[in-house]
Coordinates of C-alpha atoms in Angstrom, one line a residue:
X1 CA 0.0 0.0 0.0
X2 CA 2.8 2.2 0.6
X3 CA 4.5 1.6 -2.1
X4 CA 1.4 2.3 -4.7
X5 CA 1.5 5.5 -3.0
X6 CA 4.7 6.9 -3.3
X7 CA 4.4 5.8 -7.2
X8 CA 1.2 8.2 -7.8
X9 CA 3.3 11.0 -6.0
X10 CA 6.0 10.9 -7.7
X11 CA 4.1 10.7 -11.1
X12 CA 2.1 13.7 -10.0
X13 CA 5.4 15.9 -9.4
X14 CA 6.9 14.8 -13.2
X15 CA 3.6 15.9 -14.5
X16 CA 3.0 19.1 -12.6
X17 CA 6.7 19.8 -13.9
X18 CA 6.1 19.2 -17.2
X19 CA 2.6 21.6 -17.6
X20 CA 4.9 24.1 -15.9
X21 CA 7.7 23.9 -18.7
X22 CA 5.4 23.9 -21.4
X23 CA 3.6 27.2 -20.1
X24 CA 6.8 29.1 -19.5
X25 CA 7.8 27.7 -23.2
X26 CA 4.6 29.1 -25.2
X27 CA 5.2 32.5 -23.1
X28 CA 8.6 32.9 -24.3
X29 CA 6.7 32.6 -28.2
X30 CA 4.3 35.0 -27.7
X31 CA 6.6 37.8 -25.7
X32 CA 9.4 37.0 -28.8
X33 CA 5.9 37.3 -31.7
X34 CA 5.2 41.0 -29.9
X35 CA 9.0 42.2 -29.5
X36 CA 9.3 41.5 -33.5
X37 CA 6.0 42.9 -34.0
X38 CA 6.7 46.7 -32.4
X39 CA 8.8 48.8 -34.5
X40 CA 11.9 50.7 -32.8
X41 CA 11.5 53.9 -31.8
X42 CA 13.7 55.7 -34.7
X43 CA 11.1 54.1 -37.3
X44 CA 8.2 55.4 -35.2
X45 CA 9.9 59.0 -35.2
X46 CA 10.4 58.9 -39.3
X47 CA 7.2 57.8 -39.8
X48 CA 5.8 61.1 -37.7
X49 CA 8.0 63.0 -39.6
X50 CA 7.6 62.1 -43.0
X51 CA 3.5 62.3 -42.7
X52 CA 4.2 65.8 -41.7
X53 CA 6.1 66.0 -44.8
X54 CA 3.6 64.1 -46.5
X55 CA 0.5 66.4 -45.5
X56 CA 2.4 69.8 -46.5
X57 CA 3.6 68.3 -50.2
X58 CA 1.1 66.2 -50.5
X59 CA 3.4 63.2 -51.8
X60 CA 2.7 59.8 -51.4
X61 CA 5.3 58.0 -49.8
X62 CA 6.6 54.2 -49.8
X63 CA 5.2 52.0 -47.1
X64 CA 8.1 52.2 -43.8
X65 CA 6.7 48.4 -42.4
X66 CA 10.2 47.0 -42.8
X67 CA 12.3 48.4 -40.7
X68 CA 15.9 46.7 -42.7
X69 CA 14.8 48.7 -45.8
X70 CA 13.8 52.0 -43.5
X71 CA 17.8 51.9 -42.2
X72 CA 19.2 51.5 -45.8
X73 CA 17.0 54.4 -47.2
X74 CA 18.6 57.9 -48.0
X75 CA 15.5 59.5 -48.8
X76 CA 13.9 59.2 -44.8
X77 CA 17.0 61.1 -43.2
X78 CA 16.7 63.8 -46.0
X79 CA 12.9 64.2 -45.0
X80 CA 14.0 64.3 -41.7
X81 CA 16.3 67.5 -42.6
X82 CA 13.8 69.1 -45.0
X83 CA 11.2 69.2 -42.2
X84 CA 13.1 70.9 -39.6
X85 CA 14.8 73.0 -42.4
X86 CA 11.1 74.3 -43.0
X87 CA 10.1 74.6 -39.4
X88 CA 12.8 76.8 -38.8
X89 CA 12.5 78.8 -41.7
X90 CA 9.2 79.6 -41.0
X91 CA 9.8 79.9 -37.2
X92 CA 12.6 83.3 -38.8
X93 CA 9.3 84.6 -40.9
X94 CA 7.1 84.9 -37.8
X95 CA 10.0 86.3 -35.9
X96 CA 10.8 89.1 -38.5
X97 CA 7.3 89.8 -39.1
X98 CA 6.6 90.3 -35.1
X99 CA 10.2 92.4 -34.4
X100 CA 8.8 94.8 -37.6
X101 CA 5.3 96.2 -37.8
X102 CA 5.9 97.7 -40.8
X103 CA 6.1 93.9 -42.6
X104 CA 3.1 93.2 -40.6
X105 CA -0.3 94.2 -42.4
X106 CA -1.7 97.2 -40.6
X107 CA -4.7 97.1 -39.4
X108 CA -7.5 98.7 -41.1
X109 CA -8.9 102.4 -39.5
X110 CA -11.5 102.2 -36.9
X111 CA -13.0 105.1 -38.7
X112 CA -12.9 106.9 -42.2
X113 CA -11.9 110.7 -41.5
X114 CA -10.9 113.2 -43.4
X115 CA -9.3 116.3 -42.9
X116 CA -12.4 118.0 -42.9
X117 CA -13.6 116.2 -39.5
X118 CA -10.9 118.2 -37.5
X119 CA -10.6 121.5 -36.6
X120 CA -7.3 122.7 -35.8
X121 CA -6.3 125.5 -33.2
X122 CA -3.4 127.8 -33.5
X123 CA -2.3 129.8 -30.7
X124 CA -0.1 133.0 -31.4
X125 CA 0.2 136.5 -30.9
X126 CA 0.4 139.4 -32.7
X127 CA 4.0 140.2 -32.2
X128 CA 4.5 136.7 -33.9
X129 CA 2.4 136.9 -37.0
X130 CA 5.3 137.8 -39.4
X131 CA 8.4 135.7 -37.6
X132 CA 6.3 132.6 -37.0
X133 CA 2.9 133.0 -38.7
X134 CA 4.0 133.7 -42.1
X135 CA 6.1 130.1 -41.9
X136 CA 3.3 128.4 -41.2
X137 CA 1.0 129.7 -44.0
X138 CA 3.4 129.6 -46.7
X139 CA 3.9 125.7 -45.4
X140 CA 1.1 123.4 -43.8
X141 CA -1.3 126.0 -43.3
X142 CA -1.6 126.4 -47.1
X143 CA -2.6 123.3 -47.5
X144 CA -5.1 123.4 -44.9
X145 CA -6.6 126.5 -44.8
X146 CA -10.3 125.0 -44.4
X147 CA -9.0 123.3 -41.3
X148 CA -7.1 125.4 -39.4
X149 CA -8.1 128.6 -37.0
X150 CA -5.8 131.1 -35.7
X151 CA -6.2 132.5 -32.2
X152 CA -4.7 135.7 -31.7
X153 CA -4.5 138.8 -30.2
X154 CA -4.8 141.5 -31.9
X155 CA -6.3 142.8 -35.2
X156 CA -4.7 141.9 -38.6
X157 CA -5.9 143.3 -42.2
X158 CA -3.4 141.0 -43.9
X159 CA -4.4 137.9 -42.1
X160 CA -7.8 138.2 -42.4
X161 CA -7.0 138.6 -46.2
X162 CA -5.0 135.2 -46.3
X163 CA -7.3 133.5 -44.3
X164 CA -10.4 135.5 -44.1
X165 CA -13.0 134.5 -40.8
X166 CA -10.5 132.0 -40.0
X167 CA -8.8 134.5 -38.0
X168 CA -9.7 134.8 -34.9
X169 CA -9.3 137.8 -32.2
X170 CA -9.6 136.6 -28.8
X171 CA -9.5 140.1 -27.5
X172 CA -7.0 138.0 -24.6
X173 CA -4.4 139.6 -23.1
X174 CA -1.0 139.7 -25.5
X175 CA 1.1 138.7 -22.2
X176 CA 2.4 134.9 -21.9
X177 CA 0.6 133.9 -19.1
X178 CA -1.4 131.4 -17.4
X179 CA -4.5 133.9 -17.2
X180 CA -3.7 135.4 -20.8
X181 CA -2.7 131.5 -22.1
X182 CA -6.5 130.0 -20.3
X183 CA -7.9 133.0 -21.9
X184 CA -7.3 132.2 -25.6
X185 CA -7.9 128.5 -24.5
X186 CA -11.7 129.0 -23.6
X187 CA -11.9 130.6 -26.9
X188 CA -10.3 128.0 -29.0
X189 CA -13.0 125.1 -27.0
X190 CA -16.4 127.5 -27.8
X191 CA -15.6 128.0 -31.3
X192 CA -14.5 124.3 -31.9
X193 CA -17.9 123.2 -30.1
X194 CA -19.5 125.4 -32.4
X195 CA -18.0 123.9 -35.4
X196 CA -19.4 120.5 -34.9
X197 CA -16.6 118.9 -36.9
X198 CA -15.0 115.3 -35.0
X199 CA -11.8 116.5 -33.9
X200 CA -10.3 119.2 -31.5
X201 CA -6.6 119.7 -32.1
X202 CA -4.5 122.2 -30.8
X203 CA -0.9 123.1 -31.2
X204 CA 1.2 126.8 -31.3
X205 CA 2.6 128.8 -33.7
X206 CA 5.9 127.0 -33.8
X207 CA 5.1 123.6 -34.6
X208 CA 4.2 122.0 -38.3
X209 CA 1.5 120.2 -38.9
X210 CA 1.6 116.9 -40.7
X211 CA -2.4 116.3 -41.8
X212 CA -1.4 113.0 -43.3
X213 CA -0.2 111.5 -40.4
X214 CA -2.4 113.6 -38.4
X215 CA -5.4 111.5 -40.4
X216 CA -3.7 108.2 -40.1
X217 CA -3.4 108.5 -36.4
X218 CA -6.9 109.9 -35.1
X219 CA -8.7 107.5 -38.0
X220 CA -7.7 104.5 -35.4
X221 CA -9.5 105.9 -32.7
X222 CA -13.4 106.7 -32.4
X223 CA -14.5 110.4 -32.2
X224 CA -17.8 109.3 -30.2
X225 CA -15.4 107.7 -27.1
X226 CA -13.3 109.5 -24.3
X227 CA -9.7 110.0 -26.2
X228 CA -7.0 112.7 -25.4
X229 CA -4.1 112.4 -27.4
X230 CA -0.6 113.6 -27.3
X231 CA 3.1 113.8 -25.2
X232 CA 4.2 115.3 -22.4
X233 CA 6.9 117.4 -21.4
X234 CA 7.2 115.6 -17.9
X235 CA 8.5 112.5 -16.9
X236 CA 5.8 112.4 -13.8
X237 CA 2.7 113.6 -13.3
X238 CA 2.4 117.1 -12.6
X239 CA 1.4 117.9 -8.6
X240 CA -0.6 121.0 -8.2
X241 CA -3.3 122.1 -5.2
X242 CA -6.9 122.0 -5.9
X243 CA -9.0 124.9 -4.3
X244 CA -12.2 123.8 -3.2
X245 CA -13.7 127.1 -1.4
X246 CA -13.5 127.8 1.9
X247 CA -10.0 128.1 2.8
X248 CA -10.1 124.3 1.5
X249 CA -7.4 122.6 -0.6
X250 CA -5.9 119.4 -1.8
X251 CA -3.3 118.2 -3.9
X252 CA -4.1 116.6 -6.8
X253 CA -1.7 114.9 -9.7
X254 CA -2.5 114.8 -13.0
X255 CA -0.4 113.8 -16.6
X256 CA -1.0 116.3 -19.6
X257 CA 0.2 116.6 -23.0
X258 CA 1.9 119.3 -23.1
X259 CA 0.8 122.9 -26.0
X260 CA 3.9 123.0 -27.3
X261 CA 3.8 119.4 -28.9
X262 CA 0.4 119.8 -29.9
X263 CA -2.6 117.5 -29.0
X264 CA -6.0 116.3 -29.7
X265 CA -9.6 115.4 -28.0
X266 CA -12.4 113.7 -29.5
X267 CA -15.6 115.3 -29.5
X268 CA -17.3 112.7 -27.4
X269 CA -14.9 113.7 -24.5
X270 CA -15.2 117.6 -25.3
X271 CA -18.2 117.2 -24.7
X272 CA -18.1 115.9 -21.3
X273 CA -15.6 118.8 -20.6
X274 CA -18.4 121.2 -21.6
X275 CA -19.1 122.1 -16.8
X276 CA -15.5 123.1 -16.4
X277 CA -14.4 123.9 -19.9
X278 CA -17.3 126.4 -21.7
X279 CA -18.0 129.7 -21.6
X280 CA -16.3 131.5 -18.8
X281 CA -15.9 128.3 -17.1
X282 CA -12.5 127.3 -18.5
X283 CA -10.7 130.4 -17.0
X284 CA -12.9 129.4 -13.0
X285 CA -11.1 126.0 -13.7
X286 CA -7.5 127.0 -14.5
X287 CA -8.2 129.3 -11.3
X288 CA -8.9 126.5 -9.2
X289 CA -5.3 124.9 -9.9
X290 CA -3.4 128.5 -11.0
X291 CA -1.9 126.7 -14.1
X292 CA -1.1 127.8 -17.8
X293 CA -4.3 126.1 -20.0
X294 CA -2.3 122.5 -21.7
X295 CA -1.8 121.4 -17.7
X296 CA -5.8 123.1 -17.1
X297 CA -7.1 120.6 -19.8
X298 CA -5.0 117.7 -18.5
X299 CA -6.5 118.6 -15.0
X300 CA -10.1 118.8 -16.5
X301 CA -9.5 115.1 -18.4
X302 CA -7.5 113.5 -16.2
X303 CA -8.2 114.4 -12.6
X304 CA -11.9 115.6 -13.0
X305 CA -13.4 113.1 -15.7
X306 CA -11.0 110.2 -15.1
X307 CA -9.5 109.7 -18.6
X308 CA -6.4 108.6 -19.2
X309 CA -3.9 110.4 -21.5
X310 CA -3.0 108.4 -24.9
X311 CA 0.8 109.1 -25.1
X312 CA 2.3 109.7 -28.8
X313 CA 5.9 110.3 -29.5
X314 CA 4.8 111.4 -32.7
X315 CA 4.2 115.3 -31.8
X316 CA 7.0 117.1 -30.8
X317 CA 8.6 120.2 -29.1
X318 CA 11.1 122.9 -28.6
X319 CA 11.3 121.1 -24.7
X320 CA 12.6 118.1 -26.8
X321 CA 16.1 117.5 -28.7
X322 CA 14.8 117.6 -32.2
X323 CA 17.6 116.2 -33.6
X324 CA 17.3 113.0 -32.6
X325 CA 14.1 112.7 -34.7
X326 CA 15.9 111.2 -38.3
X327 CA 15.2 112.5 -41.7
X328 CA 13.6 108.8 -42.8
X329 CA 11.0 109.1 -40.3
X330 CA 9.8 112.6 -40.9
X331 CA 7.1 111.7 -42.9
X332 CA 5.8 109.8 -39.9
X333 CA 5.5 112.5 -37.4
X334 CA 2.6 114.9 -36.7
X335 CA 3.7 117.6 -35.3
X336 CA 7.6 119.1 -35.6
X337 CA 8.9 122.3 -33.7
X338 CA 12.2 124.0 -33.7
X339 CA 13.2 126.9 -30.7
X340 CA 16.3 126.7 -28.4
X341 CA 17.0 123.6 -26.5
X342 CA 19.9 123.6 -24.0
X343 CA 20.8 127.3 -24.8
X344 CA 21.6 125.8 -28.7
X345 CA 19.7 126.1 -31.5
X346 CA 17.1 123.3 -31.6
X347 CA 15.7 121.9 -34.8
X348 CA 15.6 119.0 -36.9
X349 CA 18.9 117.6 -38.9
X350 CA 17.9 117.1 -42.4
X351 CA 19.7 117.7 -45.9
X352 CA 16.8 119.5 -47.6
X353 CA 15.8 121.9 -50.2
X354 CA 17.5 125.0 -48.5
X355 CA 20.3 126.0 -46.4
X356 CA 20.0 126.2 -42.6
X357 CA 20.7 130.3 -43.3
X358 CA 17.6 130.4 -45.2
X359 CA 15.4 127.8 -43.4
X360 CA 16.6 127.9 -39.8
X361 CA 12.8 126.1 -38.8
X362 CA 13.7 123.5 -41.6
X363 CA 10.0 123.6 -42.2
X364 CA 10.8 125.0 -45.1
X365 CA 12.7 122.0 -46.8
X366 CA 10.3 119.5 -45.1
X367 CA 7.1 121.1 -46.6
X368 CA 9.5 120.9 -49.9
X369 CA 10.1 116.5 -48.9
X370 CA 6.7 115.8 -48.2
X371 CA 4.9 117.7 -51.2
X372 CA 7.7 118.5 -53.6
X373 CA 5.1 119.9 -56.1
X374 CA 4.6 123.1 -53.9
X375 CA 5.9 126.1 -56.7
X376 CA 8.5 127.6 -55.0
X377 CA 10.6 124.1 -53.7
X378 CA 13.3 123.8 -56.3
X379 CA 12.8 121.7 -59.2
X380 CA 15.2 119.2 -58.1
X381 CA 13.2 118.3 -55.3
X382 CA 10.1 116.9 -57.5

């Protein structure tokens, strides 16, 4: 009995044995049948490469299943180049297209104006209107008439006969200040209010007016919404002290774009303006903060309505160094200016149609760049 026993053990460890090697030996098949059947990773990359390649050229290509006759083919390590030779070159294009707006398209205006829809404000006195006035109407002004208003002091026969009603007398004190200055300002508001036209721009008797650029630039903004437009002379706010009655004070700080440079307002936000800024109003308000009438409408914008000043380094100053602004980028400025700037003479460096003797402004020979057809630029400038 114990012998039968020991038999059936025994035979029962040989067969367990024996099931055990033939499982381990059809596992070994099947992990060998998957290995073979999973391509290496290189001929998974190629093939992710070359159906990129293969979706821009649209190209068939041969079939990449055998992975002997991927390694021995020339063609698969060239695609491999071509497509990061294409992703880089097209990586450069966006680059150079975002470093320079100009490549960039531009995007279209936000409204169609024309010079017609602004009405621009010249400041000057009498004393001025042969050394500074005539400049201007021989250059921009000439071109311009319909759109330009002169605000002066004093009676003029020969004005009035160059530009009829569109000289204006403020009957404001000739004197260059803050009261005399707020004066002519309140003036220059009422009759642009009255006018109806889009745009308010105001600059003084020693700037040029570019109305191309001048239309470029307001066309991307709406005249219906709150915009004030232009550069100041500052590199802070300005601090002044509000009076409110009483004895009462405080300070209040303010950016503005400084006269000098020129600037612009949109008729929607003159019109908000219209408590502190019409009639007799103007001058209460520049009383209020006792300063000259640029930092008065700044105040009025800024402090009192809340909206923010649109900086533009495209009108310019006396207060500035002009001759940093280069000749190639002349035609994209709206306002130039020439005076005295660190006790030298200040203007802009250009080689134009006359000598500095003759044109010490230079407006002269930029009137002559940007519309050589004018009759008395030379003829070599056309």
């Amino acid at each position: 009995m114990l012998k039968t026993c020991g038999k059936r053990f025994l035979l029962s460890i040989v067969g367990a044995t024996f099931t055990c090697l033939v499982v381990l030996f059809v596992a070994q098949l099947q992990q060998r049948n998957q290995v073979e059947a999973v391509p290496n990773g290189r001929e998974v990359g190629m093939r992710s490469l070359q159906s990129l390649e293969s979706h821009d050229t649209q190209e068939p290509q041969r079939s990449q299943s055998d992975p002997q006759q991927q390694d021995s083919n020339p063609e698969q390590g060239k695609g491999f180049s071509a497509y990061f030779t294409k992703l880089t070159r097209s990586r450069r294009e966006a680059e150079k297209t975002e470093s320079n707006p100009e490549v960039a398209t531009e995007k279209p205006p936000m409204e169609d104006i024309t010079p017609n829809d602004i009405f621009i404000a010249v400041k000057t006195t009498k004393k001025f209107h042969q050394s500074r006035l005539e400049l201007l109407l021989d250059t921009w002004i000439s071109r311009n008439v319909q759109q330009t208003y002169i605000f002066t002091d004093g009676e003029d026969e020969e004005l009035k006969k160059r530009i009829g009603s569109h000289a204006i007398n403020t009957n404001c004190s000739a004197a260059h200040s803050r009261q005399a200055l707020s004066c002519k300002m309140a003036v220059e508001y009422d009759k642009y209010i009255e006018s109806g036209k889009k745009w308010f721009c105001h600059v003084d008797d020693d700037n040029y007016v570019n109305m191309r650029t001048l239309v470029k630039l307001l066309s991307n903004y709406p005249h219906t919404q709150d915009i004030y437009i232009g550069k100041p002379s500052l590199d802070r706010p300005i601090e002044a002290t509000e009076r409110l009655g009483d004895n009462l004070m405080r300070p209040v700080n303010f950016w503005f774009a400084t006269g000098g440079a020129g600037f612009c307002i949109s008729r929607g936000l003159a019109l908000k303006m219209s408590p502190w800024a019409s009639g007799g109003h103007f001058m209460n308000t520049a009383e209020k903060i006792r300063l000259p009438d640029d930092c008065t409408i700044g105040y009025i914008i800024e402090s009192v309505l809340g909206v923010k000043l649109i900086r533009s380094n495209q009108f310019h100053s006396h207060l500035e160094n002009l001759q940093q602004v280069p000749k190639s980028e002349l035609h994209k400025q709206v306002t130039l200016s020439y005076g005295m700037f660190e006790n030298k003479r200040n203007a802009i460096i250009m080689n134009g149609a006359f000598p500095v003797e003759e044109d010490p402004s230079r407006f002269k020979s930029v009137h002559c760049l940007l519309y050589p057809d004018t009759p008395w630029c030379p003829s070599y400038v056309v």
